[in-house]
């Protein structure tokens, strides 16, 4: 390489600085991830899954993989599993639920296939202190719930995430599934490092994440969650996990991610080219959410400065990644020019081979945490390199098409505006009937029986006068569980709740 730089050294300086920065940045993340430690199980847990956990699963097309996933959820003994689907899928999903556990799995419906409305419908039907959202194909280890609940011993923690691994669909993983597995390995390192450095995370993945119910029952949250628009006119259906994570930050709640084998879920990925559509949808959601976090809401700068810095870094990452091929192309061009006319003396194939060897070595190093357990996947490193450049171009394309909010990989997803309009119309009718004293019409499929959380104060900055631990009172009118008495600290009618964390 020094022999080449003797031709024109200054051109290599800026690119050398970029390369040094990128790999120094990776070493910092890797060191922080190595130093990270998950929260251990408490000796006397405050929260018990059988009394305090409801699992909400929004879905429209669950198949046979649902059975394996549902059985893995029930091993942790949650109080209830709520499957939220559209009306036409009630029969098939009820049959699947009956085959697994009809006592603990309840199937509810909404008239439109809209993930955010399905999630909000599940929230309104929840009566436990903790909600866990899960994908219909997320397979949990037996220790998932106890380790997630351990994080809520800290009353400032409002949301908890997990690490992930790819579950192959067929007899062997396709190249698309391996690429997804590579991405998850890198993501696990990133979230462990950010959690260790400043306690933040760019996104609590929607594949499985737990939240305090009192936060999600807030009417302000429910309205914002189901009326989320990009640029004020493009209603969002996907990106729910990004919204939830930003809500935690903007409302003063801490988050935590348990990165360990005890909380590592398995999730299927698209085993074909449709994986690229998934990535495009995720990339658009990331652009929209990160731009909001950094420049509109701006809470991330003071709450989690390291995470804010990673978001800024990702804004420019596509450009810095594409600099390499541009430089190599320029060097190859110069190598075709005679030396006495200012050309470079190394042949083009030498430059190209050196570049490929360098990429292979550095990318393989990044993927060592994955290759350590599955060394046979080393043959896919060239595909990962090619995908990296494709992804850089995709990110630029996604930035230019943020107005496209469709799901992309699922047929039958309803129009978000139509679904929300139906909900708002039903709410208006019920409000008018209540105001005029008329008998109310049949309950909306989005509205359900009153929850014991109905009287909780909405978490807000104004409710933080008492500091980190707020209190709310409610008369339950029923016999309390042991865990509820333990949280209350006695037999009086005042139960401690977290109003606002900041």
Coordinates of C-alpha atoms in Angstrom, one line a residue, residues 63-278:
X63 CA -49.9 -20.0 10.8
X64 CA -48.6 -23.2 12.3
X65 CA -45.5 -21.4 13.7
X66 CA -47.9 -19.6 16.1
X67 CA -48.4 -22.9 18.0
X68 CA -44.7 -23.2 18.8
X69 CA -44.5 -19.5 19.7
X70 CA -47.6 -19.6 21.9
X71 CA -46.4 -22.6 23.8
X72 CA -43.1 -20.9 24.5
X73 CA -45.0 -17.9 25.9
X74 CA -47.1 -20.0 28.2
X75 CA -44.1 -21.7 29.8
X76 CA -43.5 -18.4 31.6
X77 CA -47.0 -18.6 33.0
X78 CA -48.4 -15.2 32.1
X79 CA -51.9 -14.3 33.4
X80 CA -53.3 -14.0 29.9
X81 CA -52.5 -13.9 26.2
X82 CA -54.5 -11.6 24.0
X83 CA -54.5 -12.3 20.3
X84 CA -55.8 -9.2 18.4
X85 CA -56.8 -9.8 14.8
X86 CA -59.3 -8.6 12.2
X87 CA -62.9 -10.0 12.2
X88 CA -62.5 -12.3 9.3
X89 CA -59.6 -14.1 10.9
X90 CA -61.4 -14.7 14.2
X91 CA -62.4 -18.3 13.3
X92 CA -58.9 -19.6 12.2
X93 CA -57.1 -17.9 15.1
X94 CA -59.7 -19.1 17.6
X95 CA -59.0 -22.6 16.4
X96 CA -55.3 -22.2 16.8
X97 CA -55.8 -20.7 20.3
X98 CA -58.0 -23.6 21.3
X99 CA -55.4 -26.1 20.2
X100 CA -52.8 -24.4 22.5
X101 CA -54.6 -23.2 25.6
X102 CA -58.2 -21.9 25.4
X103 CA -58.2 -21.0 29.1
X104 CA -55.3 -18.5 28.9
X105 CA -55.5 -17.3 25.3
X106 CA -58.2 -14.9 24.3
X107 CA -58.9 -13.8 20.8
X108 CA -60.2 -10.3 20.2
X109 CA -61.0 -8.6 16.9
X110 CA -61.0 -5.2 15.3
X111 CA -62.9 -4.5 12.0
X112 CA -59.7 -3.4 10.2
X113 CA -56.3 -4.9 9.9
X114 CA -54.2 -2.1 11.5
X115 CA -51.4 -3.0 13.8
X116 CA -51.5 0.1 16.0
X117 CA -55.3 -0.1 16.5
X118 CA -54.9 -3.8 17.3
X119 CA -52.3 -3.0 19.9
X120 CA -54.4 -0.2 21.4
X121 CA -57.4 -2.6 21.5
X122 CA -55.3 -5.0 23.5
X123 CA -54.1 -2.3 25.8
X124 CA -57.7 -1.4 26.7
X125 CA -58.4 -5.0 27.5
X126 CA -55.5 -5.4 29.8
X127 CA -55.9 -5.5 33.6
X128 CA -52.3 -6.4 34.7
X129 CA -49.4 -4.1 35.6
X130 CA -47.2 -5.2 32.8
X131 CA -47.9 -5.6 29.1
X132 CA -45.6 -7.6 26.8
X133 CA -46.0 -7.1 23.1
X134 CA -44.9 -10.1 20.9
X135 CA -44.8 -11.1 17.3
X136 CA -46.9 -14.1 16.4
X137 CA -43.7 -16.0 15.5
X138 CA -41.5 -14.9 18.4
X139 CA -40.2 -18.0 20.2
X140 CA -39.1 -17.4 23.8
X141 CA -36.7 -19.2 26.1
X142 CA -38.4 -20.5 29.3
X143 CA -36.6 -17.7 31.4
X144 CA -37.9 -14.8 29.3
X145 CA -40.6 -13.4 31.5
X146 CA -38.7 -13.6 34.9
X147 CA -35.7 -11.8 33.4
X148 CA -37.8 -9.1 31.7
X149 CA -39.7 -8.5 35.0
X150 CA -36.4 -8.2 36.9
X151 CA -35.8 -4.9 35.1
X152 CA -39.0 -3.4 36.5
X153 CA -37.7 -3.6 40.0
X154 CA -36.3 -0.2 39.2
X155 CA -39.4 2.0 39.3
X156 CA -37.9 4.4 36.8
X157 CA -37.9 1.7 34.1
X158 CA -40.9 1.9 31.8
X159 CA -39.8 -0.4 28.9
X160 CA -37.7 -3.5 28.5
X161 CA -36.3 -5.1 25.4
X162 CA -34.4 -8.3 24.6
X163 CA -31.7 -9.7 22.3
X164 CA -32.7 -11.7 19.2
X165 CA -31.6 -14.5 17.0
X166 CA -32.9 -15.8 13.7
X167 CA -35.0 -19.0 13.6
X168 CA -34.6 -20.8 10.2
X169 CA -37.8 -21.6 8.3
X170 CA -36.6 -24.6 6.3
X171 CA -34.1 -27.4 6.8
X172 CA -31.2 -24.9 6.3
X173 CA -30.9 -21.1 6.3
X174 CA -31.2 -19.3 3.0
X175 CA -28.8 -16.5 2.2
X176 CA -31.5 -14.0 3.2
X177 CA -31.9 -15.5 6.6
X178 CA -28.1 -15.5 7.1
X179 CA -28.0 -11.8 6.2
X180 CA -30.7 -11.2 8.7
X181 CA -28.8 -13.2 11.3
X182 CA -25.7 -11.1 10.6
X183 CA -27.7 -7.9 11.1
X184 CA -29.1 -9.2 14.4
X185 CA -25.7 -10.0 15.7
X186 CA -24.5 -6.5 15.0
X187 CA -27.7 -5.1 16.5
X188 CA -27.2 -7.1 19.7
X189 CA -23.8 -5.6 20.1
X190 CA -25.1 -2.1 19.5
X191 CA -28.0 -2.3 22.0
X192 CA -25.8 -3.9 24.7
X193 CA -23.2 -1.1 24.2
X194 CA -25.7 1.8 24.3
X195 CA -27.5 0.3 27.3
X196 CA -24.1 0.0 29.1
X197 CA -22.9 3.5 28.2
X198 CA -25.9 5.7 28.8
X199 CA -28.9 3.4 29.4
X200 CA -30.6 4.3 26.1
X201 CA -31.5 2.4 23.0
X202 CA -32.6 3.6 19.5
X203 CA -35.6 1.1 19.5
X204 CA -37.2 -1.4 21.7
X205 CA -37.9 -4.0 19.0
X206 CA -41.5 -4.8 18.5
X207 CA -40.7 -8.6 18.2
X208 CA -40.9 -8.7 22.0
X209 CA -40.9 -5.8 24.5
X210 CA -42.5 -5.2 27.9
X211 CA -44.0 -1.9 29.2
X212 CA -45.7 -0.7 32.3
X213 CA -49.5 -0.7 31.6
X214 CA -50.0 2.6 33.4
X215 CA -48.0 4.3 30.7
X216 CA -49.9 2.8 27.8
X217 CA -53.3 3.4 29.4
X218 CA -52.7 7.1 29.3
X219 CA -55.3 8.6 26.9
X220 CA -52.7 11.0 25.6
X221 CA -50.6 8.0 24.6
X222 CA -53.4 6.1 23.0
X223 CA -54.5 9.0 20.9
X224 CA -51.0 9.9 19.8
X225 CA -50.2 6.2 19.1
X226 CA -53.2 5.8 16.8
X227 CA -53.0 9.3 15.2
X228 CA -49.4 9.4 14.3
X229 CA -48.6 11.3 11.1
X230 CA -45.5 12.0 9.1
X231 CA -45.4 15.6 7.9
X232 CA -48.9 16.0 9.2
X233 CA -50.6 14.0 6.4
X234 CA -49.2 10.5 6.0
X235 CA -50.6 8.3 8.7
X236 CA -48.3 5.7 10.1
X237 CA -49.2 2.1 10.8
X238 CA -45.8 0.4 11.1
X239 CA -43.1 1.9 13.3
X240 CA -45.0 1.3 16.5
X241 CA -41.9 0.2 18.3
X242 CA -40.1 3.4 17.4
X243 CA -43.1 5.4 18.7
X244 CA -43.1 3.5 21.9
X245 CA -39.4 4.0 22.5
X246 CA -39.6 7.7 21.8
X247 CA -42.5 8.0 24.2
X248 CA -40.4 6.5 26.9
X249 CA -37.7 9.0 26.4
X250 CA -39.9 12.1 26.0
X251 CA -41.9 11.2 29.1
X252 CA -38.9 10.6 31.4
X253 CA -39.0 6.8 31.6
X254 CA -35.8 4.7 31.5
X255 CA -35.5 1.7 29.2
X256 CA -33.3 -1.4 29.5
X257 CA -32.4 -4.3 27.3
X258 CA -31.6 -7.8 28.6
X259 CA -28.9 -9.1 26.3
X260 CA -28.2 -12.7 27.4
X261 CA -29.2 -16.3 26.5
X262 CA -31.9 -16.3 29.1
X263 CA -33.8 -13.6 27.2
X264 CA -32.8 -14.3 23.6
X265 CA -35.8 -14.8 21.5
X266 CA -36.0 -16.7 18.2
X267 CA -37.8 -15.0 15.3
X268 CA -38.3 -16.0 11.7
X269 CA -37.3 -13.7 8.8
X270 CA -38.4 -13.7 5.2
X271 CA -36.4 -16.5 3.6
X272 CA -36.5 -15.0 0.2
X273 CA -36.0 -11.6 -1.6
X274 CA -39.0 -10.2 0.3
X275 CA -36.6 -9.7 3.2
X276 CA -35.4 -6.7 1.2
X277 CA -38.9 -5.2 1.5
X278 CA -38.8 -5.7 5.3

